[in-house]
Amino acid sequence: MTLLAVKELSKTYRQGSPVISNITFDLNKGECLALVGESGSGKSTLARCLLRIEQIDRGKISLNGSALEQLSERQLKPFRKNIQAVFQNPAASLNPKLKIKDALLDPYEQYKSELNLAHFSYPSKEASVNQLLEAVELPTSLADRYPHELSGGQRQRVTIARAISIEPELIILDEPTASLDVISQDAVLRLLTDLRKNLNLSYLFISHDLAAVNQVSQRIMVMKDGQIVDQFEQEHLLAEDRHAYTKELVSTF
Amino acid sequence: MNRFAGRLLKNRKQTIQVGIALIFVVMIFIGIFYAFFILKHDPYLTNLSGRLQSMSLQHPLGTDHLGRDVFTRLLLGGQQTIGYSLLALVTAVSIGVPLGIIAGYKGGIVDRLFMRIADGFLAFPDTIVAIVLVGLLGPSISNLILAIILVKWVNYARLVRSTVLSEAQKEYILIARINGLSAGKIMKKHLFPHIVGHVLVLASLDLGKIILLISAFSYIGLGAQPPMPEWGAMLNDSRAYFQSMPELMFYPGLAIVSVVLITNMLGDYFRDRFDVKKEVNQ
């Protein structure tokens, strides 16, 4: 079943050539779809367009069949709770002035009246925070800390906890492991896969790291100069009929 | 609380300084309240037969050229000077901070309009603007306060705007937007904590400047008008008796100097306390 359908999406910044053009793809419920490409290929711009924090020029975005591309910020609000995001730099993704427990419940406090949660329950603030920290395998003692007292991997787990707290249908992961060391990278990737299965989430996993992509995703899209040049099932990554650019990416690993 | 105390004790010299400053602040407040509740003498009551007396039990700091009790006037003057300075400061901050947050976060036309107005105010040195305004509106303490507010709010607005501008681009603000937080909520919950420290530092350093400004303007006759007891005005009154009774100038002068020193000490302390970079490095 299609969760997110994107059709001919284009975006041009004020001057110059389009950053992304004619992006078309479907994301199915429950899957992890990867988007691979080198830096500057437009991956993050696509993510921001899908999150509607960047204006789009042309194209269609629909979530569960409802068109999002024309909606104003106010009309968008009921859909916002279905899409969450995790960004590359966990240090910038957490407000340095807020304790972990205060940052974690932002989405929940915003949407609590409209949520219908299957996995999490929110009896009290403290219990909710502990429950979320446990879900991402962090000690509950971190609740009272500030972000700068945590390691990079711990911070990224906190942002993941915040993203899953309202059990969204889709999480856009924009290079979630790029700023982590190899060991925390592996741990975070495994955590993400477990969470997806347990909470019935879908991911759009954006990365330049083919190894990471190969580990977590079922389908892979390859992006070059703002266009999707190749799209295939994960097990066909090494097949002969791959696009020349995909082969080039593979050969660098 | 422990971390706060630890940081406080890390620098012993500063702790002593802040301690002294706080003791002075408490003393000033006691003095001002004392003046408020149990005035021994009428600060406005002239007594020409008892003018220019030196210290006595009746008049701890003597009497001035009109026979008024100097100690009472000094306390009441502190009430005026500090009270009006705080009023000017609080008003300037409460105008400047919200405007700065809005301009920095909203950007676009709001920001550009705001910046032009701010540039207009900043094009002139603030003392000049204050003199012109007071000159136009007529010399009085309320016009002086108005002038000070008009020249000071810009500093707060600009400081806050630049902080907000650099924070608003960070991912946590984007995530807050994705989470559907309204602009007002984002400003209150995510941006406001970033500016409290900066504003507190600037405000505590500014308080000294404003006290000096009010005293200076009163000294040249553009601020507090006689017979209102105000430290700058008292200095001016005593000028003619400098040779016969120099202590008449010494008391209000000492009062101004010590209050300004205290606010500067507190300002330095707040600056060190809220220096985030230092905090991360430690």
Coordinates of C-alpha atoms in Angstrom, one line a residue:
Chain A
M1 CA 0.0 0.0 0.0
T2 CA 1.4 3.4 -1.0
L3 CA 1.9 5.8 1.9
L4 CA 3.7 8.6 0.2
A5 CA 3.4 9.4 -3.5
V6 CA 5.6 12.0 -5.0
K7 CA 5.0 13.1 -8.6
E8 CA 7.2 15.3 -10.8
L9 CA 8.4 17.4 -7.9
S10 CA 10.7 20.3 -8.8
K11 CA 12.4 23.0 -6.9
T12 CA 14.6 25.9 -8.0
Y13 CA 16.3 28.4 -5.7
R14 CA 16.1 32.0 -6.6
Q15 CA 18.7 31.9 -9.4
G16 CA 20.3 29.1 -11.2
S17 CA 19.5 25.6 -12.3
P18 CA 16.9 23.5 -10.5
V19 CA 18.1 21.8 -7.3
I20 CA 15.7 18.9 -7.9
S21 CA 13.6 18.2 -10.9
N22 CA 10.9 15.8 -11.9
I23 CA 11.2 13.6 -8.8
T24 CA 8.7 10.8 -8.9
F25 CA 8.5 7.9 -6.5
D26 CA 6.2 5.9 -4.2
L27 CA 6.9 4.9 -0.7
N28 CA 5.1 1.9 0.6
K29 CA 3.7 1.4 4.1
G30 CA 6.2 -0.3 6.4
E31 CA 9.2 -0.1 4.1
C32 CA 12.5 1.6 4.4
L33 CA 13.2 3.4 1.1
A34 CA 16.7 4.7 0.7
L35 CA 17.8 7.8 -1.2
V36 CA 21.5 7.7 -2.1
G37 CA 23.7 10.3 -3.8
E38 CA 26.7 12.5 -3.3
S39 CA 26.6 15.8 -1.4
G40 CA 25.0 18.5 -3.4
S41 CA 22.8 16.1 -5.4
G42 CA 19.6 17.6 -3.8
K43 CA 18.8 14.9 -1.2
S44 CA 18.3 17.3 1.7
T45 CA 16.4 19.7 -0.4
L46 CA 14.0 16.9 -1.4
A47 CA 13.6 16.1 2.3
R48 CA 12.9 19.7 3.2
C49 CA 10.4 19.9 0.4
L50 CA 8.6 16.8 1.5
L51 CA 8.5 18.2 5.1
R52 CA 7.1 21.4 3.6
I53 CA 9.6 23.6 5.4
E54 CA 10.8 24.6 1.9
Q55 CA 8.5 25.9 -0.8
I56 CA 8.1 23.7 -3.9
D57 CA 7.8 25.0 -7.4
R58 CA 5.9 22.2 -9.1
G59 CA 4.8 18.7 -8.5
K60 CA 2.5 16.7 -6.2
I61 CA 3.0 15.2 -2.8
S62 CA 0.3 13.0 -1.4
L63 CA 0.2 11.2 2.0
N64 CA -2.3 8.4 2.2
G65 CA -4.0 9.9 -0.8
S66 CA -4.4 13.5 0.5
A67 CA -2.6 16.1 -1.5
L68 CA -0.2 18.2 0.6
E69 CA 1.5 20.4 -1.9
Q70 CA -1.0 23.3 -1.9
L71 CA -1.8 23.4 1.8
S72 CA -1.1 26.4 4.0
E73 CA 0.7 26.0 7.3
R74 CA -2.6 25.9 9.1
Q75 CA -4.1 23.3 6.8
L76 CA -1.0 21.3 7.1
K77 CA -1.1 20.9 10.8
P78 CA -3.3 17.7 11.0
F79 CA -0.8 16.0 8.6
R80 CA 2.3 17.1 10.4
K81 CA 1.8 14.5 13.1
N82 CA 2.2 11.7 10.5
I83 CA 5.6 12.8 9.3
Q84 CA 8.6 13.3 11.6
A85 CA 12.2 14.0 10.8
V86 CA 15.7 13.2 12.1
F87 CA 18.5 15.4 10.8
Q88 CA 22.2 14.8 10.3
N89 CA 23.6 16.9 13.1
P90 CA 22.2 15.8 16.5
A91 CA 23.9 18.7 18.2
A92 CA 21.9 21.2 16.2
S93 CA 18.7 19.2 16.4
L94 CA 18.4 19.7 20.2
N95 CA 17.9 23.1 21.8
P96 CA 21.1 23.5 23.9
K97 CA 19.2 25.4 26.5
L98 CA 16.5 22.8 27.2
K99 CA 16.9 19.6 29.3
I100 CA 16.4 16.3 27.5
K101 CA 13.1 15.8 29.2
D102 CA 11.8 19.1 28.0
A103 CA 12.9 18.6 24.4
L104 CA 11.6 15.1 24.2
L105 CA 7.9 15.8 24.6
D106 CA 7.5 18.7 22.2
P107 CA 5.6 16.7 19.5
Y108 CA 3.5 14.9 22.0
E109 CA 2.4 18.0 23.8
Q110 CA 1.5 19.5 20.5
Y111 CA -0.7 16.7 19.3
K112 CA -1.8 14.9 22.4
S113 CA -5.5 15.5 21.8
E114 CA -5.5 14.0 18.4
L115 CA -3.2 11.0 18.9
N116 CA -4.3 7.4 18.8
L117 CA -1.3 5.6 20.1
A118 CA -0.8 1.8 19.9
H119 CA 2.6 1.4 21.5
F120 CA 3.3 4.3 23.9
S121 CA 1.1 5.6 26.7
Y122 CA 1.6 8.8 28.5
P123 CA 0.5 8.5 32.1
S124 CA 2.8 11.3 33.5
K125 CA 5.5 13.4 32.1
E126 CA 8.3 11.6 34.0
A127 CA 7.0 8.1 33.0
S128 CA 6.6 9.2 29.4
V129 CA 10.2 10.5 29.2
N130 CA 11.5 7.3 30.8
Q131 CA 9.5 5.2 28.4
L132 CA 10.9 7.0 25.4
L133 CA 14.5 6.9 26.6
E134 CA 14.1 3.2 27.2
A135 CA 12.7 2.7 23.7
V136 CA 15.9 4.0 22.2
E137 CA 18.1 2.1 24.7
L138 CA 19.2 5.1 26.7
P139 CA 19.5 5.3 30.5
T140 CA 16.6 7.2 32.1
S141 CA 19.1 9.2 34.1
L142 CA 19.7 11.3 31.0
A143 CA 16.4 13.0 31.3
D144 CA 17.7 15.8 33.5
R145 CA 20.8 16.4 31.4
Y146 CA 21.5 19.1 28.9
P147 CA 22.3 18.1 25.3
H148 CA 26.0 19.1 25.6
E149 CA 26.5 16.6 28.3
L150 CA 25.6 13.7 26.0
S151 CA 27.7 12.0 23.4
G152 CA 26.8 12.3 19.7
G153 CA 25.3 8.9 19.5
Q154 CA 23.2 9.5 22.6
R155 CA 22.0 12.8 21.2
Q156 CA 21.0 11.2 18.0
R157 CA 19.1 8.5 20.0
V158 CA 17.2 11.4 21.8
T159 CA 16.2 12.9 18.5
I160 CA 15.0 9.5 17.3
A161 CA 13.0 9.1 20.5
R162 CA 11.4 12.5 19.9
A163 CA 10.5 11.5 16.3
I164 CA 8.9 8.2 17.3
S165 CA 7.1 9.6 20.4
I166 CA 3.9 10.2 18.5
E167 CA 4.2 7.0 16.4
P168 CA 4.2 8.8 13.0
E169 CA 3.6 6.9 9.8
L170 CA 6.7 8.2 8.1
I171 CA 10.0 9.4 9.4
I172 CA 12.4 11.2 7.1
L173 CA 15.9 10.3 8.1
D174 CA 18.3 12.8 6.6
E175 CA 21.8 11.3 7.0
P176 CA 21.0 10.3 10.6
T177 CA 24.4 8.5 11.1
A178 CA 26.7 10.7 9.1
S179 CA 28.1 12.5 12.1
L180 CA 28.6 9.4 14.2
D181 CA 31.6 7.1 14.6
V182 CA 31.4 3.6 13.1
I183 CA 30.3 1.8 16.2
S184 CA 27.5 4.1 17.2
Q185 CA 26.5 4.2 13.5
D186 CA 26.0 0.5 13.5
A187 CA 24.1 0.6 16.8
V188 CA 21.8 3.4 15.6
L189 CA 21.1 1.7 12.3
R190 CA 20.1 -1.5 14.2
L191 CA 17.9 0.5 16.6
L192 CA 16.2 2.2 13.6
T193 CA 15.4 -1.2 12.0
D194 CA 14.0 -2.6 15.3
L195 CA 11.9 0.5 15.8
R196 CA 10.5 0.3 12.3
K197 CA 9.4 -3.3 12.8
N198 CA 8.0 -2.8 16.3
L199 CA 6.2 0.5 15.8
N200 CA 5.1 -0.2 12.2
L201 CA 7.0 2.9 10.8
S202 CA 8.1 3.7 7.3
Y203 CA 11.4 5.4 6.6
L204 CA 12.7 7.6 3.8
F205 CA 16.4 7.0 4.6
I206 CA 18.7 9.6 3.0
S207 CA 22.4 8.9 3.0
H208 CA 25.6 9.0 1.0
D209 CA 26.7 5.8 2.6
L210 CA 25.9 2.8 0.5
A211 CA 26.9 0.4 3.3
A212 CA 24.4 1.9 5.7
V213 CA 21.7 2.0 3.0
N214 CA 22.3 -1.7 2.1
Q215 CA 22.0 -2.6 5.8
V216 CA 18.6 -1.0 6.5
S217 CA 16.6 -0.5 3.4
Q218 CA 14.4 -2.7 1.1
R219 CA 14.5 -0.4 -1.9
I220 CA 17.1 2.1 -3.1
M221 CA 16.9 5.2 -5.2
V222 CA 20.0 6.9 -6.6
M223 CA 20.0 10.6 -7.1
K224 CA 22.4 12.6 -9.3
D225 CA 22.2 16.3 -10.0
G226 CA 18.7 16.7 -8.7
Q227 CA 17.2 13.7 -10.6
I228 CA 16.5 10.1 -9.7
V229 CA 18.6 8.1 -12.1
D230 CA 18.1 4.6 -10.8
Q231 CA 15.5 2.8 -8.6
F232 CA 15.7 -0.9 -7.6
E233 CA 15.2 -3.5 -4.9
Q234 CA 18.0 -3.8 -2.3
E235 CA 19.1 -7.3 -3.5
H236 CA 19.7 -6.0 -7.0
L237 CA 22.3 -3.4 -5.9
L238 CA 25.0 -5.4 -7.6
A239 CA 23.1 -6.5 -10.6
E240 CA 24.5 -6.0 -14.1
D241 CA 21.8 -3.8 -15.5
R242 CA 22.4 -1.0 -12.9
H243 CA 22.8 2.6 -14.1
A244 CA 26.4 3.6 -14.8
Y245 CA 26.3 6.1 -11.9
T246 CA 25.1 3.4 -9.4
K247 CA 28.0 1.2 -10.5
E248 CA 30.4 4.1 -10.0
L249 CA 29.0 4.6 -6.4
V250 CA 29.3 0.9 -5.7
S251 CA 32.8 0.8 -7.0
T252 CA 33.9 3.4 -4.5
F253 CA 33.0 1.1 -1.6
Chain B
M1 CA 22.0 23.9 42.6
N2 CA 25.3 22.1 43.3
R3 CA 26.6 22.9 39.9
F4 CA 25.7 26.5 40.3
A5 CA 27.5 26.7 43.7
G6 CA 30.5 24.9 42.2
R7 CA 30.8 27.3 39.4
L8 CA 30.4 30.1 41.8
L9 CA 33.2 29.0 44.0
K10 CA 35.6 28.3 41.1
N11 CA 36.6 31.9 41.0
R12 CA 37.2 33.0 44.5
K13 CA 38.0 36.6 43.8
Q14 CA 34.9 37.1 41.8
T15 CA 32.8 35.4 44.5
I16 CA 34.1 38.0 47.0
Q17 CA 33.3 40.8 44.6
V18 CA 29.8 39.6 44.0
G19 CA 29.3 39.1 47.7
I20 CA 30.3 42.7 48.4
A21 CA 28.1 43.9 45.5
L22 CA 25.1 41.9 46.9
I23 CA 25.7 43.3 50.4
F24 CA 25.7 46.8 49.0
V25 CA 22.5 46.1 47.0
V26 CA 20.8 44.9 50.2
M27 CA 22.0 48.0 52.0
I28 CA 20.7 50.3 49.3
F29 CA 17.3 48.6 49.4
I30 CA 17.2 48.8 53.2
G31 CA 18.2 52.5 52.9
I32 CA 15.6 53.3 50.3
F33 CA 12.9 51.5 52.3
Y34 CA 14.0 53.2 55.4
A35 CA 13.6 56.5 53.6
F36 CA 10.2 55.4 52.4
F37 CA 8.7 54.4 55.7
I38 CA 10.4 56.2 58.6
L39 CA 11.6 59.6 57.4
K40 CA 13.0 61.4 60.4
H41 CA 13.0 64.7 58.5
D42 CA 11.0 66.2 55.8
P43 CA 13.4 66.3 52.8
Y44 CA 11.7 69.4 51.4
L45 CA 11.5 71.4 54.7
T46 CA 13.8 74.3 54.5
N47 CA 15.3 75.9 57.6
L48 CA 17.3 78.9 56.8
S49 CA 18.6 79.4 60.3
G50 CA 20.1 75.9 60.3
R51 CA 21.7 75.9 56.8
L52 CA 25.1 74.4 56.0
Q53 CA 25.5 72.6 59.3
S54 CA 28.1 70.0 59.7
M55 CA 27.5 66.4 61.0
S56 CA 25.5 66.1 64.2
L57 CA 23.3 63.6 65.9
Q58 CA 20.3 65.5 64.7
H59 CA 21.6 65.6 61.1
P60 CA 24.0 62.7 60.5
L61 CA 25.4 64.2 57.3
G62 CA 24.7 67.8 58.1
T63 CA 22.3 70.1 56.3
D64 CA 22.5 71.7 52.8
H65 CA 22.3 75.4 51.7
L66 CA 18.6 75.5 52.5
G67 CA 18.9 73.8 55.8
R68 CA 17.5 70.5 54.6
D69 CA 18.7 67.2 56.1
V70 CA 21.3 65.8 53.7
F71 CA 21.1 62.2 54.8
T72 CA 17.3 62.1 54.2
R73 CA 17.7 63.7 50.8
L74 CA 20.5 61.3 49.9
L75 CA 18.3 58.3 50.7
L76 CA 15.3 59.8 48.9
G77 CA 17.6 60.7 46.0
G78 CA 18.7 57.1 45.8
Q79 CA 15.1 56.1 45.6
Q80 CA 14.5 58.5 42.7
T81 CA 17.7 57.8 40.8
I82 CA 17.7 54.0 41.1
G83 CA 13.9 53.8 40.8
Y84 CA 13.8 55.9 37.6
S85 CA 16.8 54.1 36.2
L86 CA 15.1 50.7 36.8
L87 CA 11.9 52.0 35.3
A88 CA 13.7 53.2 32.1
L89 CA 15.6 50.0 31.9
V90 CA 12.7 47.7 32.3
T91 CA 10.6 49.6 29.8
A92 CA 13.4 49.6 27.2
V93 CA 14.0 45.9 27.7
S94 CA 10.3 45.0 27.4
I95 CA 10.0 47.0 24.2
G96 CA 13.3 45.9 22.7
V97 CA 13.2 42.1 23.5
P98 CA 9.8 41.2 21.9
L99 CA 10.5 43.4 18.8
G100 CA 13.9 41.8 18.4
I101 CA 12.6 38.3 18.6
I102 CA 9.8 39.0 16.1
A103 CA 12.2 40.7 13.7
G104 CA 14.8 38.0 13.9
Y105 CA 12.4 35.1 13.6
K106 CA 10.0 36.5 11.0
G107 CA 12.6 38.0 8.8
G108 CA 11.5 39.5 5.5
I109 CA 9.7 42.9 5.3
V110 CA 9.1 43.0 9.1
D111 CA 12.8 42.7 9.7
R112 CA 13.9 45.2 7.1
L113 CA 11.5 47.8 8.3
F114 CA 12.6 47.2 11.9
M115 CA 16.3 47.5 10.9
R116 CA 15.8 50.8 9.2
I117 CA 14.1 52.3 12.2
A118 CA 16.9 50.9 14.5
D119 CA 19.6 52.3 12.1
G120 CA 17.9 55.7 12.4
F121 CA 18.2 55.7 16.1
L122 CA 21.7 54.4 16.1
A123 CA 22.9 57.0 13.6
F124 CA 23.1 59.5 16.5
P125 CA 25.0 59.1 19.7
D126 CA 22.5 58.4 22.5
T127 CA 23.4 61.4 24.6
I128 CA 22.8 63.7 21.7
V129 CA 19.4 62.2 21.1
A130 CA 18.5 62.5 24.7
I131 CA 19.6 66.1 24.9
V132 CA 17.5 67.0 21.8
L133 CA 14.4 65.1 23.0
V134 CA 14.6 66.7 26.5
G135 CA 15.3 70.1 24.9
L136 CA 12.2 69.7 22.7
L137 CA 9.9 68.3 25.3
G138 CA 11.1 70.5 28.1
P139 CA 13.4 69.6 31.0
S140 CA 11.7 67.2 33.5
I141 CA 12.5 63.8 34.9
S142 CA 9.7 62.1 33.0
N143 CA 10.8 63.5 29.7
L144 CA 14.4 62.4 30.5
I145 CA 13.1 58.8 31.2
L146 CA 11.2 58.9 27.9
A147 CA 14.3 60.0 26.0
I148 CA 16.4 57.2 27.7
I149 CA 13.9 54.6 26.8
L150 CA 13.8 55.8 23.2
V151 CA 17.6 55.6 22.8
K152 CA 18.1 52.3 24.8
W153 CA 15.4 49.9 23.4
V154 CA 17.3 49.7 20.1
N155 CA 20.3 48.1 21.7
Y156 CA 18.2 45.3 23.2
A157 CA 16.2 44.8 20.0
R158 CA 19.4 44.5 18.0
L159 CA 21.1 42.2 20.4
V160 CA 18.1 39.9 20.6
R161 CA 17.6 40.0 16.8
S162 CA 21.1 38.9 16.1
T163 CA 20.9 36.0 18.6
V164 CA 17.5 34.9 17.2
L165 CA 18.8 35.2 13.6
S166 CA 21.6 32.7 14.3
E167 CA 19.4 30.3 16.2
A168 CA 16.4 30.3 13.9
Q169 CA 18.3 28.5 11.1
K170 CA 19.2 25.6 13.3
E171 CA 17.6 22.2 12.9
Y172 CA 15.9 22.2 16.3
I173 CA 13.8 25.2 15.1
L174 CA 13.0 23.4 11.9
I175 CA 11.9 20.3 13.9
A176 CA 9.8 22.5 16.2
R177 CA 8.1 23.8 13.0
I178 CA 7.6 20.3 11.7
N179 CA 6.1 19.4 15.1
G180 CA 3.5 22.1 14.4
L181 CA 4.6 24.6 17.2
S182 CA 3.2 28.0 16.4
A183 CA 5.6 30.9 15.9
G184 CA 4.7 32.2 19.3
K185 CA 5.4 29.0 21.0
I186 CA 8.7 28.6 19.2
M187 CA 9.7 32.1 20.3
K188 CA 8.7 31.5 23.9
K189 CA 10.0 27.9 24.4
H190 CA 13.0 27.7 22.1
L191 CA 14.3 31.1 21.4
F192 CA 13.6 33.0 24.7
P193 CA 16.0 30.9 26.8
H194 CA 18.8 31.8 24.5
I195 CA 18.5 35.6 25.0
V196 CA 17.8 35.8 28.8
G197 CA 21.5 35.7 29.6
H198 CA 22.6 38.2 27.0
V199 CA 19.8 40.6 28.0
L200 CA 20.6 40.3 31.7
V201 CA 24.3 41.0 31.0
L202 CA 23.6 44.0 28.9
A203 CA 20.9 45.3 31.3
S204 CA 23.0 45.1 34.4
L205 CA 25.8 47.0 32.6
D206 CA 23.3 49.5 31.2
L207 CA 21.8 50.2 34.6
G208 CA 25.1 52.0 35.7
K209 CA 25.1 54.0 32.5
I210 CA 21.5 55.0 32.9
I211 CA 22.1 56.1 36.5
L212 CA 25.0 58.2 35.3
L213 CA 22.9 59.6 32.5
I214 CA 20.1 60.6 34.8
S215 CA 22.5 62.1 37.3
A216 CA 24.4 63.9 34.6
F217 CA 21.3 65.3 33.0
S218 CA 20.0 66.4 36.4
Y219 CA 23.4 68.0 37.1
I220 CA 23.1 70.2 34.0
G221 CA 19.4 70.9 34.8
L222 CA 17.8 68.8 32.1
G223 CA 16.5 66.1 34.5
A224 CA 15.1 66.2 38.0
Q225 CA 13.9 69.7 38.9
P226 CA 14.4 71.3 42.3
P227 CA 13.4 70.7 45.0
M228 CA 13.3 67.0 44.1
P229 CA 16.2 65.3 45.7
E230 CA 18.2 63.5 43.0
W231 CA 21.9 62.8 43.3
G232 CA 22.9 64.7 40.2
A233 CA 20.8 67.6 41.1
M234 CA 22.2 67.6 44.7
L235 CA 25.7 67.7 43.2
N236 CA 24.6 70.8 41.2
D237 CA 23.1 72.4 44.3
S238 CA 26.2 72.0 46.3
R239 CA 28.5 73.3 43.6
A240 CA 28.3 76.9 44.9
Y241 CA 29.4 75.8 48.4
F242 CA 32.3 73.6 47.2
Q243 CA 34.9 75.7 49.0
S244 CA 33.1 76.1 52.4
M245 CA 31.5 72.6 52.5
P246 CA 33.1 70.2 50.0
E247 CA 31.4 67.2 51.7
L248 CA 28.0 68.3 50.3
M249 CA 29.3 67.3 46.9
F250 CA 31.2 64.4 48.2
Y251 CA 28.1 62.5 49.5
P252 CA 26.0 62.3 46.3
G253 CA 29.2 61.8 44.3
L254 CA 30.2 58.9 46.4
A255 CA 26.6 57.5 46.2
I256 CA 26.7 57.6 42.4
V257 CA 30.1 56.1 42.1
S258 CA 29.4 53.2 44.4
V259 CA 26.0 52.3 42.8
V260 CA 27.5 52.4 39.3
L261 CA 30.5 50.3 40.5
I262 CA 28.1 47.7 42.0
T263 CA 26.0 47.4 38.8
N264 CA 29.2 47.0 36.8
M265 CA 30.5 44.3 39.2
L266 CA 27.2 42.5 38.9
G267 CA 27.2 42.9 35.1
D268 CA 30.7 41.3 34.9
Y269 CA 29.5 38.5 37.0
F270 CA 26.4 37.8 34.9
R271 CA 28.6 38.0 31.8
D272 CA 30.9 35.3 33.1
R273 CA 28.0 33.3 34.4
F274 CA 26.2 33.2 31.1
D275 CA 29.2 32.7 28.9
V276 CA 28.1 29.5 27.2
K277 CA 31.3 28.9 25.3
K278 CA 33.2 28.9 28.5
E279 CA 30.7 26.5 30.0
V280 CA 31.2 24.1 27.2
N281 CA 35.0 24.3 27.4
Q282 CA 35.1 23.5 31.1

